[in-house]
C-alpha cells in the first residue's frame, strides 16, 4: 500500500488497514468496469458516498456507526477491484471468503463489528441497489425497465442527477465523510 503497510489478502490484519489507502484505491476503481458515459470513470469512492447518503434517506436518524459501515461497504475493492456480480458468482466461494475476510478486517480496524447485523446489511444492500439503479440509467446505458428488473425501483429516496467527480475530488470527499462519521462515533452521547 502507498502508506507503507503490507496487507496479506488471504489473511488480512486490521492493523494493516489504513483509510488513506482505502480512499486512494476506491477513487481509482471504476464502477461498471469503466463502461460508463463521459470522460471520467464513475468511481467506487463516489458510489460509496451515494450509498451512505441513501441509507440516511431510507433510515433517518440512523446511527453514525451504521452510516460508517455503509461508507465502507465496498472497501475491500480498494485492493481486489470491483467485479460485476455475474463474474463474482462464477468465481464462487473462494472469492467470497477473501472479500469477507477483508471486510471483517476493515470493520474491526474502524470499530465496527466484524459481521454486521442482518438489518443493517439489508439497509445497505437496498441503498446499494438504489445507487446502482441511478448509475445504470444515467451512466451505463440501461433503460428504466431494464434497470428496474436488475435493481428494483428506488423507494424512499429523492431522485438525483449524477455528476461524476474527478479521482482527486472523490478521494477527498470520501476521506472527509469518513472523518465526519468517525468524529460522530467518538463524540459523547447527548443527554
Short mmCIF file of C-alpha atoms in Angstrom, two decimals:
data_model
loop_
_atom_site.label_atom_id
_atom_site.label_comp_id
_atom_site.label_asym_id
_atom_site.label_seq_id
_atom_site.Cartn_x
_atom_site.Cartn_y
_atom_site.Cartn_z
CA UNK A 1 0.00 0.00 0.00
CA UNK A 2 1.10 3.60 -0.50
CA UNK A 3 1.01 4.07 3.27
CA UNK A 4 3.83 1.54 3.54
CA UNK A 5 1.57 -1.14 5.01
CA UNK A 6 1.70 -4.64 3.59
CA UNK A 7 -1.74 -6.23 3.54
CA UNK A 8 -2.00 -10.02 3.34
CA UNK A 9 -5.05 -10.53 1.12
CA UNK A 10 -5.58 -14.10 2.30
CA UNK A 11 -5.18 -13.34 6.00
CA UNK A 12 -5.72 -9.59 6.43
CA UNK A 13 -4.98 -7.95 9.76
CA UNK A 14 -6.93 -4.87 10.91
CA UNK A 15 -3.64 -3.21 11.90
CA UNK A 16 -2.58 -3.18 8.24
CA UNK A 17 -5.68 -1.29 7.09
CA UNK A 18 -5.41 2.50 6.61
CA UNK A 19 -8.29 4.72 5.49
CA UNK A 20 -5.97 6.71 3.22
CA UNK A 21 -5.15 3.53 1.28
CA UNK A 22 -8.85 2.67 1.02
CA UNK A 23 -9.82 6.16 -0.20
CA UNK A 24 -6.94 6.26 -2.66
CA UNK A 25 -7.78 2.84 -4.11
CA UNK A 26 -11.56 3.31 -4.27
CA UNK A 27 -11.15 6.66 -6.01
CA UNK A 28 -9.24 4.85 -8.75
CA UNK A 29 -11.52 1.81 -9.17
CA UNK A 30 -14.17 2.30 -11.84
CA UNK A 31 -17.70 1.04 -11.35
CA UNK A 32 -19.29 -0.86 -14.26
CA UNK A 33 -15.81 -1.95 -15.39
CA UNK A 34 -15.40 1.58 -16.74
CA UNK A 35 -18.29 1.13 -19.17
CA UNK A 36 -19.91 4.48 -18.36
CA UNK A 37 -20.67 7.59 -20.35
CA UNK A 38 -18.43 10.63 -20.11
CA UNK A 39 -14.73 11.35 -19.97
CA UNK A 40 -14.28 10.31 -16.32
CA UNK A 41 -14.92 6.94 -14.69
CA UNK A 42 -17.58 6.70 -12.01
CA UNK A 43 -15.57 5.51 -9.02
CA UNK A 44 -16.33 3.15 -6.18
CA UNK A 45 -15.48 6.01 -3.80
CA UNK A 46 -18.26 8.17 -5.25
CA UNK A 47 -20.64 5.19 -5.30
CA UNK A 48 -19.90 4.56 -1.60
CA UNK A 49 -20.72 8.16 -0.76
CA UNK A 50 -24.06 7.76 -2.54
CA UNK A 51 -24.86 4.54 -0.72
CA UNK A 52 -24.21 6.16 2.65
CA UNK A 53 -26.38 9.16 1.70
CA UNK A 54 -29.20 6.86 0.56
CA UNK A 55 -29.02 4.94 3.85
CA UNK A 56 -29.66 8.20 5.68
CA UNK A 57 -32.70 8.88 3.47
CA UNK A 58 -34.01 5.35 3.94
CA UNK A 59 -33.34 5.34 7.71
CA UNK A 60 -33.38 8.93 9.01
CA UNK A 61 -31.53 9.14 12.30
CA UNK A 62 -29.51 6.02 11.56
CA UNK A 63 -26.54 5.84 13.96
CA UNK A 64 -23.14 7.04 12.73
CA UNK A 65 -21.65 3.55 13.15
CA UNK A 66 -24.05 2.09 10.57
CA UNK A 67 -23.54 5.04 8.23
CA UNK A 68 -19.80 4.36 8.51
CA UNK A 69 -20.48 0.71 7.65
CA UNK A 70 -22.40 1.90 4.59
CA UNK A 71 -19.50 4.12 3.51
CA UNK A 72 -17.15 1.14 3.91
CA UNK A 73 -19.48 -1.42 2.26
CA UNK A 74 -17.25 -1.81 -0.82
CA UNK A 75 -13.95 -1.06 0.94
CA UNK A 76 -12.35 -4.43 0.04
CA UNK A 77 -12.44 -3.27 -3.57
CA UNK A 78 -9.55 -0.90 -2.82
CA UNK A 79 -7.30 -3.94 -3.35
CA UNK A 80 -9.41 -6.52 -5.18
CA UNK A 81 -11.23 -4.21 -7.60
CA UNK A 82 -14.89 -4.00 -8.50
CA UNK A 83 -16.10 -7.08 -10.31
CA UNK A 84 -19.52 -7.34 -11.84
CA UNK A 85 -21.90 -9.64 -9.94
CA UNK A 86 -22.13 -12.41 -12.57
CA UNK A 87 -18.34 -12.77 -12.54
CA UNK A 88 -18.23 -12.81 -8.72
CA UNK A 89 -20.81 -15.61 -8.77
CA UNK A 90 -18.77 -17.57 -11.30
CA UNK A 91 -15.70 -17.34 -9.04
CA UNK A 92 -17.71 -18.82 -6.19
CA UNK A 93 -16.92 -19.28 -2.53
CA UNK A 94 -13.17 -18.71 -2.70
CA UNK A 95 -13.62 -15.12 -3.89
CA UNK A 96 -16.40 -14.52 -1.35
CA UNK A 97 -14.16 -15.76 1.50
CA UNK A 98 -11.36 -13.39 0.51
CA UNK A 99 -13.77 -10.47 0.21
CA UNK A 100 -15.43 -11.34 3.56
CA UNK A 101 -12.09 -11.57 5.39
CA UNK A 102 -11.04 -8.19 4.03
CA UNK A 103 -14.38 -6.66 5.02
CA UNK A 104 -14.12 -8.09 8.53
CA UNK A 105 -10.59 -6.71 8.98
CA UNK A 106 -11.74 -3.30 7.74
CA UNK A 107 -14.72 -3.31 10.09
CA UNK A 108 -12.57 -4.24 13.08
CA UNK A 109 -9.97 -1.60 12.20
CA UNK A 110 -12.61 1.13 12.38
CA UNK A 111 -14.51 -0.05 15.44
CA UNK A 112 -17.38 -1.84 13.74
CA UNK A 113 -18.48 -5.42 14.41
CA UNK A 114 -16.70 -7.86 12.08
CA UNK A 115 -20.11 -9.08 10.93
CA UNK A 116 -22.90 -6.52 10.71
CA UNK A 117 -26.42 -7.21 11.97
CA UNK A 118 -28.70 -8.54 9.23
CA UNK A 119 -30.98 -5.48 9.42
CA UNK A 120 -28.00 -3.20 8.78
CA UNK A 121 -26.84 -5.36 5.87
CA UNK A 122 -30.33 -5.23 4.34
CA UNK A 123 -30.48 -1.43 4.54
CA UNK A 124 -27.04 -1.08 2.98
CA UNK A 125 -27.98 -3.55 0.21
CA UNK A 126 -31.15 -1.60 -0.52
CA UNK A 127 -29.17 1.66 -0.76
CA UNK A 128 -26.56 -0.13 -2.91
CA UNK A 129 -29.24 -1.26 -5.37
CA UNK A 130 -30.75 2.22 -5.39
CA UNK A 131 -27.38 3.69 -6.31
CA UNK A 132 -26.92 1.03 -8.98
CA UNK A 133 -30.31 1.94 -10.47
CA UNK A 134 -29.35 5.62 -10.87
CA UNK A 135 -25.87 4.71 -12.13
CA UNK A 136 -27.30 2.21 -14.62
CA UNK A 137 -29.87 4.59 -16.07
CA UNK A 138 -27.73 7.72 -16.11
CA UNK A 139 -24.25 6.40 -16.85
CA UNK A 140 -24.24 2.77 -18.01
CA UNK A 141 -26.79 2.77 -20.84
CA UNK A 142 -29.67 0.90 -19.14
CA UNK A 143 -33.23 1.93 -19.84
CA UNK A 144 -35.55 2.27 -16.85
CA UNK A 145 -37.34 -1.04 -17.44
CA UNK A 146 -34.09 -2.98 -17.61
CA UNK A 147 -32.67 -1.23 -14.51
CA UNK A 148 -35.84 -1.99 -12.54
CA UNK A 149 -35.54 -5.66 -13.48
CA UNK A 150 -31.98 -5.87 -12.16
CA UNK A 151 -32.05 -3.45 -9.22
CA UNK A 152 -35.69 -2.75 -8.41
CA UNK A 153 -37.29 0.68 -8.43
CA UNK A 154 -35.79 3.16 -5.96
CA UNK A 155 -38.04 3.67 -2.92
CA UNK A 156 -37.77 6.22 -0.15
CA UNK A 157 -35.05 8.34 -1.76
CA UNK A 158 -35.07 11.58 -3.69
CA UNK A 159 -34.19 11.26 -7.37
CA UNK A 160 -30.85 12.76 -8.29
CA UNK A 161 -28.78 13.66 -11.32
CA UNK A 162 -25.31 12.13 -11.10
CA UNK A 163 -22.29 14.29 -11.75
CA UNK A 164 -19.08 12.32 -11.93
CA UNK A 165 -16.32 13.55 -9.63
CA UNK A 166 -12.67 13.56 -10.55
CA UNK A 167 -10.47 10.99 -8.84
CA UNK A 168 -8.99 13.65 -6.56
CA UNK A 169 -12.42 15.03 -5.61
CA UNK A 170 -13.86 11.57 -4.96
CA UNK A 171 -10.89 10.65 -2.77
CA UNK A 172 -11.11 13.90 -0.80
CA UNK A 173 -14.90 13.62 -0.36
CA UNK A 174 -14.59 10.00 0.80
CA UNK A 175 -11.92 10.88 3.37
CA UNK A 176 -13.88 13.91 4.57
CA UNK A 177 -17.03 11.83 5.07
CA UNK A 178 -15.08 9.08 6.82
CA UNK A 179 -13.62 11.61 9.26
CA UNK A 180 -17.04 13.21 9.88
CA UNK A 181 -18.58 9.84 10.68
CA UNK A 182 -15.60 8.77 12.80
CA UNK A 183 -15.85 12.02 14.80
CA UNK A 184 -19.56 11.34 15.35
CA UNK A 185 -18.64 7.91 16.74
CA UNK A 186 -16.17 9.46 19.15
CA UNK A 187 -18.50 12.26 20.30
CA UNK A 188 -20.12 11.79 23.71
CA UNK A 189 -23.80 10.89 23.64
CA UNK A 190 -26.18 13.83 24.02
CA UNK A 191 -28.39 13.80 27.13
#
